[in-house]
Short mmCIF file of C-alpha atoms in Angstrom, two decimals:
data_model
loop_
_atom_site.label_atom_id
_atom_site.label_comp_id
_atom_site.label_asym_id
_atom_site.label_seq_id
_atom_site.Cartn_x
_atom_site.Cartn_y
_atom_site.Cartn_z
CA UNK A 1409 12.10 -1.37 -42.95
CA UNK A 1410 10.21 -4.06 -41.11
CA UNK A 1411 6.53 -5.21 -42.68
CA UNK A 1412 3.11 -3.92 -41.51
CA UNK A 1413 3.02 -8.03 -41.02
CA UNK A 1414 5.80 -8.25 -38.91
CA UNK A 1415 5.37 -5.34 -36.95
CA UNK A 1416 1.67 -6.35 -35.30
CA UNK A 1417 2.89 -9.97 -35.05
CA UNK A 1418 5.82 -8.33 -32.88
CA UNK A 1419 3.50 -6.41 -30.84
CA UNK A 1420 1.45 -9.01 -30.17
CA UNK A 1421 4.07 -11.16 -29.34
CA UNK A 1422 5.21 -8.45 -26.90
CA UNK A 1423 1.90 -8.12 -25.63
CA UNK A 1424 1.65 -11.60 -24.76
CA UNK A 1425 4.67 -11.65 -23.32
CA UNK A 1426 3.94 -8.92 -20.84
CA UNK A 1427 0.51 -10.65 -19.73
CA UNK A 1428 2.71 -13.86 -18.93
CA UNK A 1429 5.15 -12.25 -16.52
CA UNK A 1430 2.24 -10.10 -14.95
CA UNK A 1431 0.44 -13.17 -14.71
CA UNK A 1432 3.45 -14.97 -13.17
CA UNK A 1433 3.73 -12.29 -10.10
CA UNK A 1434 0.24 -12.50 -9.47
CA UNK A 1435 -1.16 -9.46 -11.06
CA UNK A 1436 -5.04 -10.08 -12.42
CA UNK A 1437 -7.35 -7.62 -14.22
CA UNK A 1438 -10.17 -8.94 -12.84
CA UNK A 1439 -11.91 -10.31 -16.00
CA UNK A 1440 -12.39 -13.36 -14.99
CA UNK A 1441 -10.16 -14.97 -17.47
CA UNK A 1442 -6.36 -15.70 -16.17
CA UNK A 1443 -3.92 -13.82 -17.98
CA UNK A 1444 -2.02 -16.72 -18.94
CA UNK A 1445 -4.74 -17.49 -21.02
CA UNK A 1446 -5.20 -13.97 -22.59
CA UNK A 1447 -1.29 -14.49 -23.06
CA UNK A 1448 -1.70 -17.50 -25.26
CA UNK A 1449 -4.75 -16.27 -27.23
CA UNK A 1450 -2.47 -13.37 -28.23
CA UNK A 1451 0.15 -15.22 -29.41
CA UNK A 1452 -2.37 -17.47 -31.49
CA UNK A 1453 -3.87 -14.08 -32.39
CA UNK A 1454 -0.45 -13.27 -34.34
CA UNK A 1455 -0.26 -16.68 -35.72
CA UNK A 1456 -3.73 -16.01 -37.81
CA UNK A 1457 -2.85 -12.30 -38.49
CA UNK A 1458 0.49 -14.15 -40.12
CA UNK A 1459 -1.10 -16.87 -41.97
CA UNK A 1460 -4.13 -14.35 -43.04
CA UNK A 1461 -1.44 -11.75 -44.24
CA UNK A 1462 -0.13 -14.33 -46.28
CA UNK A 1463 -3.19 -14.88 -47.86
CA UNK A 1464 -3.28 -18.75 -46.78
CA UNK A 1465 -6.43 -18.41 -45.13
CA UNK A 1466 -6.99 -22.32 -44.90
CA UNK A 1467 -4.08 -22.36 -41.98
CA UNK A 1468 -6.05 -20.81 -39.88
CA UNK A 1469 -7.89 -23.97 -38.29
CA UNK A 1470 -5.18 -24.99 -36.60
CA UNK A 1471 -4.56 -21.40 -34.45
CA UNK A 1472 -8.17 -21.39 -34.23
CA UNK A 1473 -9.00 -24.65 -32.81
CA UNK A 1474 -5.62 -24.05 -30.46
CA UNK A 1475 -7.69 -20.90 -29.24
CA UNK A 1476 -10.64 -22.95 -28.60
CA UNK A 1477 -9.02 -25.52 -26.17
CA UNK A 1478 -7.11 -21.96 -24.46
CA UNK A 1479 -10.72 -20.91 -23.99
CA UNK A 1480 -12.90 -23.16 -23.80
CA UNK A 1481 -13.52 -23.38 -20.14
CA UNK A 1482 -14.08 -19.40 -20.21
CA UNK A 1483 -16.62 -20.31 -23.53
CA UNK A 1484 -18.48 -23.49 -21.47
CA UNK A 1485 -19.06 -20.73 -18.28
CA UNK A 1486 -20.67 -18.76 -21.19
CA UNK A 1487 -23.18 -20.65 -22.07
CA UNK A 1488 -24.00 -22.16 -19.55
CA UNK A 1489 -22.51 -25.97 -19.91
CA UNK A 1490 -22.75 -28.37 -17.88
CA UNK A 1491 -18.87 -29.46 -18.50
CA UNK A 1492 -15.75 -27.88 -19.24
CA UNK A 1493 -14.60 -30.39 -21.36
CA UNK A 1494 -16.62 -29.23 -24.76
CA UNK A 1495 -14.79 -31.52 -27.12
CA UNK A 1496 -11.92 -33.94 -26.87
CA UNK A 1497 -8.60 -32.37 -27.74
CA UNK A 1498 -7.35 -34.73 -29.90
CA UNK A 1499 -11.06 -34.26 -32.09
CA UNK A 1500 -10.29 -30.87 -32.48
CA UNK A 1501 -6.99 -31.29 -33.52
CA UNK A 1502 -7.62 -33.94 -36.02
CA UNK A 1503 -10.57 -32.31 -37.03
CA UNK A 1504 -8.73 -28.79 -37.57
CA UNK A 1505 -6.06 -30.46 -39.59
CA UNK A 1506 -8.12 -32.41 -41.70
CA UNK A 1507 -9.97 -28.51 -42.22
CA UNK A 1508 -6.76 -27.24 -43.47
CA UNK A 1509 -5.90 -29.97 -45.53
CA UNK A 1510 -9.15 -30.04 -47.22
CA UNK A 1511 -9.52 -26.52 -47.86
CA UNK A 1512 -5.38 -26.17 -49.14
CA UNK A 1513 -6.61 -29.26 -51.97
CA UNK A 1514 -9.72 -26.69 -52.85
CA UNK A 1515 -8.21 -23.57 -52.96
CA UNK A 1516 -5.63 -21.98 -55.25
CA UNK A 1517 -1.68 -21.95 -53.74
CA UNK A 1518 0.07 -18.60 -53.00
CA UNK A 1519 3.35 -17.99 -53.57
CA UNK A 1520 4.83 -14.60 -53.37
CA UNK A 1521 7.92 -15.21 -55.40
CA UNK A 1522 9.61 -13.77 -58.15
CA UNK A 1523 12.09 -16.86 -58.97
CA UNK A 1524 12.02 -18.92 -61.93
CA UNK A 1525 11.61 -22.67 -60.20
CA UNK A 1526 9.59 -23.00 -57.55
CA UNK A 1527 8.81 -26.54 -56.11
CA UNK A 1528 6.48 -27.46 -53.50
CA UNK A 1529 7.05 -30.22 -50.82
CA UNK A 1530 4.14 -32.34 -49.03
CA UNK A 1531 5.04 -35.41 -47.34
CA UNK A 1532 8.85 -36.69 -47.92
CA UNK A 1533 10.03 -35.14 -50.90
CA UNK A 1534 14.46 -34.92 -52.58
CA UNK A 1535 15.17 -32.33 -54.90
CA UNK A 1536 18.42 -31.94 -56.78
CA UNK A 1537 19.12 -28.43 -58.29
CA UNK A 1538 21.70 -28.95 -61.48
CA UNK A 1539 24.39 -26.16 -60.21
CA UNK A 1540 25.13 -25.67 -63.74
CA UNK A 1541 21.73 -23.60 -64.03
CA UNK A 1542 21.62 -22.56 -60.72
CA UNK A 1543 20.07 -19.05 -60.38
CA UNK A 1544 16.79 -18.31 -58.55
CA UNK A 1545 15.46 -21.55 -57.09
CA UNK A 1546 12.78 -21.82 -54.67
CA UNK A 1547 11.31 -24.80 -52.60
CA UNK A 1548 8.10 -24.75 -50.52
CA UNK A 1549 7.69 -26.58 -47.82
CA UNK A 1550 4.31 -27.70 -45.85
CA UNK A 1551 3.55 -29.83 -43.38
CA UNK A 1552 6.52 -32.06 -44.68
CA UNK A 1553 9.78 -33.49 -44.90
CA UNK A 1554 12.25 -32.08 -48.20
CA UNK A 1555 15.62 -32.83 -48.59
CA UNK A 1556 18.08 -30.59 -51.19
CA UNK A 1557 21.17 -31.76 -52.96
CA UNK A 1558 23.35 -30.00 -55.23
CA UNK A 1559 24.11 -31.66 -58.46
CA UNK A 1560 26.98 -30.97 -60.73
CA UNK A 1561 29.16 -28.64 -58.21
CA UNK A 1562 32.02 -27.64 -60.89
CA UNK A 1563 29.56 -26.21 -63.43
CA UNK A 1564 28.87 -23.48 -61.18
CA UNK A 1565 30.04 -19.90 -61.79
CA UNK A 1566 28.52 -18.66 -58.67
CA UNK A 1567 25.46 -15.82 -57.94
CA UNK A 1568 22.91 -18.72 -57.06
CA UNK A 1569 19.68 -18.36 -54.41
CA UNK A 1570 17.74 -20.71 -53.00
CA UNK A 1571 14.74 -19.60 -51.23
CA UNK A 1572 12.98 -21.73 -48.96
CA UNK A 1573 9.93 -21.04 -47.18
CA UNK A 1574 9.48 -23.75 -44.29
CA UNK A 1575 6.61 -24.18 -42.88
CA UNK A 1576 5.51 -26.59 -40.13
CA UNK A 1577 8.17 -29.26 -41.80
CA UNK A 1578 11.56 -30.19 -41.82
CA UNK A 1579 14.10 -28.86 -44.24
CA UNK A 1580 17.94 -30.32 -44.72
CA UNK A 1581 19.43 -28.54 -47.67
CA UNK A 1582 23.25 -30.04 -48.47
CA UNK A 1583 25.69 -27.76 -49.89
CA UNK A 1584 29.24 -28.65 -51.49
CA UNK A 1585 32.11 -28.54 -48.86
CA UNK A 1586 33.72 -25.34 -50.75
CA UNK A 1587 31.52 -23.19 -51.30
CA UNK A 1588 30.57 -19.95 -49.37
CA UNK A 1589 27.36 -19.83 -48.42
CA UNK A 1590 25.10 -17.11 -46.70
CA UNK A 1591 21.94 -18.01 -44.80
CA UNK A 1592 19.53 -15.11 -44.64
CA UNK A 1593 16.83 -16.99 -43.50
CA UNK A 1594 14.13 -15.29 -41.13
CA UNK A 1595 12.82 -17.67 -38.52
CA UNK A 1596 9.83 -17.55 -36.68
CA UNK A 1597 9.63 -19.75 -33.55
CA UNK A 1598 11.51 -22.59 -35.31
CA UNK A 1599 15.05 -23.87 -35.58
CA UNK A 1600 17.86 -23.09 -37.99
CA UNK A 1601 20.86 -25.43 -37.88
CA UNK A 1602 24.29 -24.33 -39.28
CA UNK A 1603 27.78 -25.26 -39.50
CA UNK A 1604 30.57 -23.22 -38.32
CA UNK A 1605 32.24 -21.33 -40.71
CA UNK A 1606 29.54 -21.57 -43.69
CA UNK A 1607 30.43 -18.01 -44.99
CA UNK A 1608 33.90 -19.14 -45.80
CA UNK A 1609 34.96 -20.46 -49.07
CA UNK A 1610 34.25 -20.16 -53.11
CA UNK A 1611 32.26 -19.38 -55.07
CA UNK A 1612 29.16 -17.69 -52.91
CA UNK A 1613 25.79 -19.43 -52.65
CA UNK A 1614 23.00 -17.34 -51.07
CA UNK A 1615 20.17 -19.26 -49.15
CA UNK A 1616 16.88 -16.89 -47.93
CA UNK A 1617 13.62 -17.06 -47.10
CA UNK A 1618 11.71 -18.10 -44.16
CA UNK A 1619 10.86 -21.08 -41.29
CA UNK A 1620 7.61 -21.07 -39.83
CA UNK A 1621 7.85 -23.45 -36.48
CA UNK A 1622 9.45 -25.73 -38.55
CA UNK A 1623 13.58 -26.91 -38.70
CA UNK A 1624 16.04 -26.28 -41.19
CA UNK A 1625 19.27 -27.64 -41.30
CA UNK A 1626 21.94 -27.05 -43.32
CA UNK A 1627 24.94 -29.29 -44.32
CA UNK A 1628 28.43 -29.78 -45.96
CA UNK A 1629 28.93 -32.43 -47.90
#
């Protein structure tokens, strides 16, 4: 059973969709505001309902400020302006990052996990898991670059999960050559790399989790 979460972000998704390829054969609503535009504010609308539903509320500048520049010459006919051009781009941008960085030092981290280690990645960041203890292990990933070995290969006795929750980053997990390993990873307008074949071999290692516009890549080694 799909999430309340994923369900609205779907239909939004959808939603936006639709307004793109009416858009594209020339239909119009006659609001006033292209529906390109209402196409891309929809699909920032389901970023924030994401982020909000997963109680990070301070990754919301980013959508935001995205929504800003998708309206903004619809907002300066508001009021009146005598521009378009409210605010540079590149201000916004900076500025909404350096919002969600702020606010992420201040407030409390969420994770919705049950597993025993959990690390969490900002900036470049190698872990090494000791296979020997391998059970539940998580790794969190923000706005950064991790990298995952696999120490100790021959201790394990199989039954071991990593999950990963990729955000916005980069992600290269390396697994030993034999072993079996099943990706269950859900991915949300990013990129999961694999190599042929990764199912096959012993004993079974079980990655989840999820990669939010980010990349994860996974390796034999």
């Amino acid at each position: 059973m799909k999430s309340k979460k994923t369900i609205i972000t779907a239909l939004i998704l959808i939603a936006a969709a639709i307004l793109m390829i009416l858009n594209g054969v020339g239909v119009a609503f006659g609001s006033g505001i292209e529906l390109w535009r209402i196409a891309l504010g929809a699909a920032l609308l389901a970023w924030i309902v994401w982020v909000i539903s997963d109680k990070k509320y301070y990754e919301v500048f980013l959508p935001l400020a995205l929504m800003f520049m998708v309206f903004e010459r619809n907002i300066a006919l508001l009021f009146d302006a005598k521009t378009d051009n409210l605010i540079s781009n590149w201000v916004l941008i900076i500025a909404a990052l350096l919002l969600q960085i702020g606010f992420q030092m201040l407030l409390p981290g969420v994770r919705k996990t049950d597993h025993s280690d959990v690390r969490s990645s900002k900036g470049k960041s190698t872990f090494f898991v000791d296979a020997a203890s391998l059970g539940d292990y998580s790794v969190v990933n923000d706005l950064g670059a991790a990298s995952v070995f696999i120490e100790n290969a021959d201790a394990y006795r199989g039954g071991g999960v990593l999950n990963i929750r990729n955000k916005l980053g980069s992600m290269q997990i390396s697994v030993p050559a034999a072993w079996g390993v099943t990706v269950d990873v859900v991915n949300n307008m990013g990129t999961v790399n694999l190599p042929a074949d990764l199912a096959m071999g012993e004993p079974k290692f079980l990655i989840t989790g999820t990669n939010d516009f980010g990349t994860v890549t996974v390796s034999r080694i």
